[in-house]
Tab-separated table of C-alpha atoms in Angstrom:
chain	number	residue	atom	x	y	z
J	171	UNK	CA	4.448	35.342	-21.879
J	172	UNK	CA	7.236	37.959	-20.892
J	173	UNK	CA	10.408	38.266	-23.031
J	174	UNK	CA	13.772	37.748	-21.589
J	175	UNK	CA	16.654	39.818	-22.846
J	176	UNK	CA	20.182	38.400	-22.012
J	177	UNK	CA	23.625	39.885	-23.091
J	178	UNK	CA	23.500	37.427	-26.358
J	179	UNK	CA	20.003	38.652	-27.283
J	180	UNK	CA	20.860	42.298	-26.880
J	181	UNK	CA	23.996	41.805	-28.996
J	182	UNK	CA	21.747	40.482	-31.772
J	183	UNK	CA	19.201	43.263	-31.284
J	184	UNK	CA	22.223	45.753	-31.617
J	185	UNK	CA	23.076	44.362	-35.107
J	186	UNK	CA	19.550	44.728	-36.290
J	187	UNK	CA	19.196	48.375	-34.895
J	188	UNK	CA	22.632	49.376	-36.374
J	189	UNK	CA	21.571	48.209	-39.796
J	190	UNK	CA	18.003	50.040	-39.310
J	191	UNK	CA	19.834	53.176	-38.441
J	192	UNK	CA	21.961	53.132	-41.326
J	193	UNK	CA	18.973	52.454	-43.473
J	194	UNK	CA	16.998	55.122	-41.984
J	195	UNK	CA	19.998	57.443	-42.292
J	196	UNK	CA	19.808	57.077	-46.141
J	197	UNK	CA	16.235	58.411	-46.037
J	198	UNK	CA	17.396	61.396	-43.818
J	199	UNK	CA	19.698	62.499	-46.193
J	200	UNK	CA	17.325	62.090	-49.127
J	201	UNK	CA	15.001	64.415	-46.959
J	202	UNK	CA	17.854	66.921	-46.483
J	203	UNK	CA	18.563	67.063	-50.412
J	204	UNK	CA	14.790	67.550	-50.922
J	205	UNK	CA	14.619	70.475	-48.571
J	206	UNK	CA	17.798	72.104	-50.018
J	207	UNK	CA	17.209	71.601	-53.551
J	208	UNK	CA	13.729	73.489	-53.186
J	209	UNK	CA	14.246	76.718	-55.196
J	210	UNK	CA	10.812	78.352	-54.474
J	211	UNK	CA	9.930	79.152	-50.849
J	212	UNK	CA	6.441	79.635	-51.916
J	213	UNK	CA	5.913	75.957	-53.466
J	214	UNK	CA	3.202	73.628	-52.030
J	215	UNK	CA	5.545	71.882	-49.723
J	216	UNK	CA	7.757	74.366	-47.825
J	217	UNK	CA	10.736	73.112	-45.404
J	218	UNK	CA	8.342	72.287	-42.338
J	219	UNK	CA	6.156	70.392	-44.483
J	220	UNK	CA	8.989	68.267	-45.727
J	221	UNK	CA	10.522	67.989	-42.281
J	222	UNK	CA	7.251	66.628	-41.002
J	223	UNK	CA	7.008	64.330	-43.946
J	224	UNK	CA	10.517	62.910	-43.542
J	225	UNK	CA	10.290	62.819	-39.813
J	226	UNK	CA	7.111	60.489	-40.292
J	227	UNK	CA	8.619	58.394	-42.981
J	228	UNK	CA	11.678	57.552	-40.997
J	229	UNK	CA	9.456	56.592	-38.030
J	230	UNK	CA	7.211	54.531	-40.196
J	231	UNK	CA	10.124	52.693	-41.562
J	232	UNK	CA	11.556	52.059	-38.291
J	233	UNK	CA	8.198	50.876	-36.867
J	234	UNK	CA	7.875	48.642	-39.930
J	235	UNK	CA	11.244	46.895	-39.525
J	236	UNK	CA	10.841	46.482	-35.792
J	237	UNK	CA	7.427	45.000	-36.231
J	238	UNK	CA	8.620	42.536	-38.642
J	239	UNK	CA	11.661	41.617	-36.674
J	240	UNK	CA	10.312	41.769	-33.194
J	241	UNK	CA	6.541	41.704	-33.294
J	242	UNK	CA	6.153	41.449	-29.478
J	243	UNK	CA	8.236	44.596	-28.830
J	244	UNK	CA	6.348	47.625	-27.829
J	245	UNK	CA	7.092	51.139	-29.462
J	246	UNK	CA	7.304	54.745	-28.411
J	247	UNK	CA	8.177	57.236	-30.997
J	248	UNK	CA	8.111	61.058	-31.346
J	249	UNK	CA	5.950	61.250	-34.219
J	250	UNK	CA	3.390	58.684	-33.028
J	251	UNK	CA	3.277	60.384	-29.571
J	252	UNK	CA	2.831	63.542	-31.263
J	253	UNK	CA	-0.200	62.018	-33.117
J	254	UNK	CA	-1.697	61.063	-29.999
J	255	UNK	CA	-0.453	57.364	-29.440
J	256	UNK	CA	0.363	56.836	-25.682
J	257	UNK	CA	2.471	53.762	-24.663
J	258	UNK	CA	2.834	53.163	-21.077
J	259	UNK	CA	6.165	51.676	-20.016
J	260	UNK	CA	5.894	47.980	-18.977
J	261	UNK	CA	8.512	45.663	-18.241
J	262	UNK	CA	8.277	44.357	-21.835
J	263	UNK	CA	11.081	45.416	-24.521
J	264	UNK	CA	10.170	48.765	-25.982
J	265	UNK	CA	12.065	50.641	-28.521
J	266	UNK	CA	12.055	54.440	-27.925
J	267	UNK	CA	12.793	56.457	-30.958
J	268	UNK	CA	13.432	59.884	-32.467
J	269	UNK	CA	13.456	59.657	-36.130
J	270	UNK	CA	15.200	63.007	-36.631
J	271	UNK	CA	16.718	64.436	-33.566
J	272	UNK	CA	17.923	67.974	-34.233
J	273	UNK	CA	15.110	68.872	-36.950
J	274	UNK	CA	16.230	72.777	-36.816
J	275	UNK	CA	19.684	71.619	-37.826
J	276	UNK	CA	18.159	69.363	-40.382
J	277	UNK	CA	16.189	72.343	-41.898
J	278	UNK	CA	19.135	74.604	-41.896
J	279	UNK	CA	21.638	72.175	-43.432
J	280	UNK	CA	23.678	72.238	-40.190
J	281	UNK	CA	25.027	68.551	-40.063
J	282	UNK	CA	24.460	67.726	-36.622
J	283	UNK	CA	21.121	65.633	-36.608
J	284	UNK	CA	20.590	62.096	-36.084
J	285	UNK	CA	18.434	58.983	-35.596
J	286	UNK	CA	18.142	58.149	-32.124
J	287	UNK	CA	17.015	54.334	-31.450
J	288	UNK	CA	16.884	53.252	-27.649
J	289	UNK	CA	15.662	50.048	-26.175
J	290	UNK	CA	13.976	49.922	-22.838
J	291	UNK	CA	13.536	46.632	-20.848
J	292	UNK	CA	12.415	46.356	-17.508
J	293	UNK	CA	11.600	50.177	-17.495
J	294	UNK	CA	15.341	50.900	-17.735
J	295	UNK	CA	17.405	51.849	-20.887
J	296	UNK	CA	19.636	48.832	-22.047
J	297	UNK	CA	20.600	49.549	-25.542
J	298	UNK	CA	21.280	52.616	-27.721
J	299	UNK	CA	22.160	53.595	-31.318
J	300	UNK	CA	22.513	57.105	-32.394
J	301	UNK	CA	23.624	57.678	-35.922
J	302	UNK	CA	24.591	61.038	-37.724
J	303	UNK	CA	24.224	60.198	-41.373
J	304	UNK	CA	25.956	63.491	-42.506
J	305	UNK	CA	29.158	62.918	-40.716
J	306	UNK	CA	28.727	59.168	-40.487
J	307	UNK	CA	29.274	58.843	-36.784
J	308	UNK	CA	27.713	55.778	-35.279
J	309	UNK	CA	27.535	55.603	-31.619
J	310	UNK	CA	26.343	52.276	-29.884
J	311	UNK	CA	26.063	50.941	-26.580
J	312	UNK	CA	24.669	48.011	-24.631
J	313	UNK	CA	24.107	47.812	-20.856
J	314	UNK	CA	27.133	46.043	-19.241
J	315	UNK	CA	28.925	45.576	-22.815
J	316	UNK	CA	30.494	49.033	-23.310
J	317	UNK	CA	29.790	51.610	-25.795
J	318	UNK	CA	31.507	52.646	-29.031
J	319	UNK	CA	32.139	55.189	-31.791
J	320	UNK	CA	32.387	53.890	-35.528
J	321	UNK	CA	33.301	56.586	-37.869
J	322	UNK	CA	32.471	55.772	-41.525
J	323	UNK	CA	33.771	52.471	-42.537
J	324	UNK	CA	36.330	52.220	-39.855
J	325	UNK	CA	36.510	49.905	-36.838
J	326	UNK	CA	34.547	50.532	-33.493
J	327	UNK	CA	36.339	52.619	-31.026
J	328	UNK	CA	35.559	52.129	-27.404
J	329	UNK	CA	34.245	55.203	-25.536
J	330	UNK	CA	35.483	57.452	-24.187
J	331	UNK	CA	38.117	57.940	-26.911
J	332	UNK	CA	40.756	58.837	-24.365
J	333	UNK	CA	41.545	58.196	-20.536
J	334	UNK	CA	39.323	60.661	-18.603
J	335	UNK	CA	41.003	63.464	-16.810
J	336	UNK	CA	40.010	64.841	-13.347
J	337	UNK	CA	37.582	67.819	-13.365
J	338	UNK	CA	38.450	70.014	-10.396
J	339	UNK	CA	35.314	72.587	-10.860
J	340	UNK	CA	32.991	73.810	-13.593
J	341	UNK	CA	35.523	76.381	-14.339
J	342	UNK	CA	37.536	73.946	-16.160
J	343	UNK	CA	34.443	72.362	-17.851
J	344	UNK	CA	33.346	72.552	-21.576
J	345	UNK	CA	29.491	71.999	-21.279
J	346	UNK	CA	26.580	71.678	-23.622
J	347	UNK	CA	23.224	73.402	-22.901
J	348	UNK	CA	20.285	74.190	-25.225
J	349	UNK	CA	17.698	76.906	-25.248
J	350	UNK	CA	14.776	74.318	-26.265
J	351	UNK	CA	11.606	75.059	-27.945
J	352	UNK	CA	9.822	76.648	-25.040
J	353	UNK	CA	10.822	80.397	-25.210
J	354	UNK	CA	8.152	81.696	-22.906
J	355	UNK	CA	8.277	82.997	-19.360
J	356	UNK	CA	9.500	81.637	-17.084
J	357	UNK	CA	11.648	79.063	-19.197
J	358	UNK	CA	13.500	81.949	-20.932
J	359	UNK	CA	14.143	83.772	-17.707
J	360	UNK	CA	15.569	80.670	-15.855
J	361	UNK	CA	17.674	79.757	-18.710
J	362	UNK	CA	19.074	83.188	-19.387
J	363	UNK	CA	19.848	83.377	-15.708
J	364	UNK	CA	21.479	79.930	-15.603
J	365	UNK	CA	23.524	80.623	-18.621
J	366	UNK	CA	24.537	83.989	-17.212
J	367	UNK	CA	25.934	82.316	-14.003
J	368	UNK	CA	27.666	79.509	-16.190
J	369	UNK	CA	29.211	81.843	-18.678
J	370	UNK	CA	29.960	84.943	-16.158
J	371	UNK	CA	32.972	85.647	-14.130
J	372	UNK	CA	33.127	86.464	-10.549
J	373	UNK	CA	31.740	89.911	-11.135
J	374	UNK	CA	28.377	88.210	-11.715
J	375	UNK	CA	26.888	86.951	-8.621
J	376	UNK	CA	27.211	83.106	-8.507
J	377	UNK	CA	29.347	83.298	-11.800
J	378	UNK	CA	31.216	80.086	-12.552
J	379	UNK	CA	33.011	81.228	-15.797
J	380	UNK	CA	33.138	77.779	-17.601
J	381	UNK	CA	35.672	77.380	-20.211
J	382	UNK	CA	32.904	76.939	-23.015
J	383	UNK	CA	29.249	76.397	-23.479
J	384	UNK	CA	28.134	74.465	-26.713
J	385	UNK	CA	24.702	73.743	-28.322
J	386	UNK	CA	24.822	71.023	-30.798
J	387	UNK	CA	21.239	71.343	-31.322
J	388	UNK	CA	20.491	67.529	-30.595
J	389	UNK	CA	20.056	66.009	-27.275
J	390	UNK	CA	21.329	62.476	-28.508
J	391	UNK	CA	24.519	64.131	-30.103
J	392	UNK	CA	25.064	66.107	-26.948
J	393	UNK	CA	24.925	63.176	-24.653
J	394	UNK	CA	27.074	60.965	-27.295
J	395	UNK	CA	29.731	63.851	-27.114
J	396	UNK	CA	29.736	63.546	-23.314
J	397	UNK	CA	30.266	59.745	-23.725
J	398	UNK	CA	33.040	60.567	-26.349
J	399	UNK	CA	34.819	62.760	-23.921
J	400	UNK	CA	34.526	65.888	-26.051
J	401	UNK	CA	32.132	67.408	-23.444
J	402	UNK	CA	32.317	67.342	-19.810
J	403	UNK	CA	28.537	67.648	-19.180
J	404	UNK	CA	25.278	68.303	-20.913
J	405	UNK	CA	22.207	69.650	-19.266
J	406	UNK	CA	18.677	70.432	-20.546
J	407	UNK	CA	15.029	70.836	-19.422
J	408	UNK	CA	12.060	70.014	-21.679
J	409	UNK	CA	13.448	66.875	-23.548
J	410	UNK	CA	11.481	63.778	-24.172
J	411	UNK	CA	12.681	60.209	-23.367
J	412	UNK	CA	13.056	59.487	-27.132
J	413	UNK	CA	15.593	62.348	-27.346
J	414	UNK	CA	17.723	60.836	-24.522
J	415	UNK	CA	17.000	56.816	-24.167
J	416	UNK	CA	19.627	55.926	-26.620
J	417	UNK	CA	22.284	58.342	-25.613
J	418	UNK	CA	21.888	57.409	-21.810
J	419	UNK	CA	23.140	54.057	-22.433
J	420	UNK	CA	26.097	55.165	-24.580
J	421	UNK	CA	26.979	57.733	-21.793
J	422	UNK	CA	26.520	55.124	-18.869
J	423	UNK	CA	28.813	52.489	-20.717
J	424	UNK	CA	31.480	55.159	-21.197
J	425	UNK	CA	31.543	55.679	-17.632
J	426	UNK	CA	29.172	58.708	-17.478
J	427	UNK	CA	26.329	59.318	-15.095
J	428	UNK	CA	22.827	60.603	-15.725
J	429	UNK	CA	20.550	62.279	-13.119
J	430	UNK	CA	17.150	64.010	-13.263
J	431	UNK	CA	15.809	67.156	-11.485
J	432	UNK	CA	17.351	69.025	-8.571
J	433	UNK	CA	15.208	67.023	-6.232
J	434	UNK	CA	16.547	63.839	-7.538
J	435	UNK	CA	20.026	64.993	-6.886
J	436	UNK	CA	19.072	66.165	-3.502
J	437	UNK	CA	17.728	62.649	-2.613
J	438	UNK	CA	21.512	61.537	-2.639
J	439	UNK	CA	21.871	62.942	0.907
J	440	UNK	CA	19.238	60.219	1.997
J	441	UNK	CA	21.168	57.208	0.650
J	442	UNK	CA	19.337	57.281	-2.660
J	443	UNK	CA	21.644	56.732	-5.644
J	444	UNK	CA	20.926	60.137	-7.746
J	445	UNK	CA	22.492	58.375	-10.842
J	446	UNK	CA	19.995	55.572	-11.109
J	447	UNK	CA	17.910	56.093	-14.151
J	448	UNK	CA	14.736	55.099	-12.847
J	449	UNK	CA	11.520	55.303	-14.881
J	450	UNK	CA	10.842	58.740	-13.059
J	451	UNK	CA	14.192	60.040	-14.316
J	452	UNK	CA	13.804	58.900	-17.763
J	453	UNK	CA	10.442	60.334	-18.364
J	454	UNK	CA	11.033	63.310	-16.183
J	455	UNK	CA	12.192	65.675	-18.956
J	456	UNK	CA	15.213	67.164	-16.863
J	457	UNK	CA	18.473	65.660	-17.667
J	458	UNK	CA	22.181	66.138	-16.452
J	459	UNK	CA	24.811	64.006	-18.163
J	460	UNK	CA	28.353	63.962	-16.819
J	461	UNK	CA	31.310	62.165	-18.314
J	462	UNK	CA	33.396	59.594	-16.627
J	463	UNK	CA	35.929	60.533	-14.386
J	464	UNK	CA	38.994	58.850	-12.802
J	465	UNK	CA	39.751	57.843	-9.270
J	466	UNK	CA	42.183	60.216	-7.505
J	467	UNK	CA	43.844	60.027	-4.084
J	468	UNK	CA	41.238	62.616	-2.827
J	469	UNK	CA	38.076	61.131	-4.277
J	470	UNK	CA	36.682	58.349	-6.461
J	471	UNK	CA	35.451	59.188	-9.629
J	472	UNK	CA	31.898	58.788	-8.678
J	473	UNK	CA	32.523	61.184	-5.846
J	474	UNK	CA	33.862	63.747	-8.363
J	475	UNK	CA	30.679	63.274	-10.618
J	476	UNK	CA	28.607	63.847	-7.593
J	477	UNK	CA	30.543	66.898	-6.684
J	478	UNK	CA	30.352	68.450	-10.363
J	479	UNK	CA	26.726	67.698	-10.494
J	480	UNK	CA	26.064	69.431	-6.956
J	481	UNK	CA	28.194	72.398	-8.123
J	482	UNK	CA	26.257	72.651	-11.237
J	483	UNK	CA	22.571	72.233	-9.797
J	484	UNK	CA	23.561	74.892	-7.091
J	485	UNK	CA	24.330	77.093	-10.046
J	486	UNK	CA	21.449	76.782	-12.476
J	487	UNK	CA	17.646	77.256	-12.155
J	488	UNK	CA	15.071	74.577	-11.922
J	489	UNK	CA	11.853	75.116	-13.712
J	490	UNK	CA	8.854	73.018	-15.018
J	491	UNK	CA	8.722	72.385	-18.924
J	492	UNK	CA	5.585	72.688	-20.843
């Protein structure tokens, strides 16, 4: 029998998921301490071993708690996927989890990593929790019920944190991109050419000279920062659904939009909604997230988001991730 999730059920699941994220956050901090207290680089468990150990430990904790609380829910996780488990998306509720998003930051002690807990229902992201235990930033969102940032023991603040301002062009934008883990040809060439045009001035053919380019090293935190309003957009090729699922809900509920590949955006000319996160977009491993924008006398916020998306995709290269 299929499970029905309404607004009240989602609020209950959010309470559970927030508590789970905080519990997992304690384990993440424990892992960080273990890595950075190691004095001998030649000892049996090096940093990579410890990252894997804690990645697996956090995912096992999450799976165990979900199984106890929601035994009928399905589960997609980074570590279980890496181990060969393949869970096809159905209409049933499915948790989509990255136990430690930003593992390179985790290894280096750069405090921008998090646990990302998303819930998919009827093949659409409907709930998201992103928790950075190092900074105690907790981002939450439920489809149709808004998204929020809770800092430490403070009260939840609705996202975005300030009223969004118009964005006339990429030249006024602060954006986030990532190099990703695939550093081979053609990915490195395509990314380099894209970043050159984004950063370069008019002396570079196609140069946009965006105001600034950031790389937080975590897809979930990049998306959450778009929702917060600190970034105008975030783009990456090569992520996985567990990297972005939770953040998608948080960004959408803050007025942001998400699209997939260049081809998805081009379909807007045929009447297709390019900002509808279908199963194909969710699993397509190409993501462009744009913050909320206000209506102006010249265009609606939605039209502004589409204009920025089109300008961006006219600038960067498309490529296929490994």
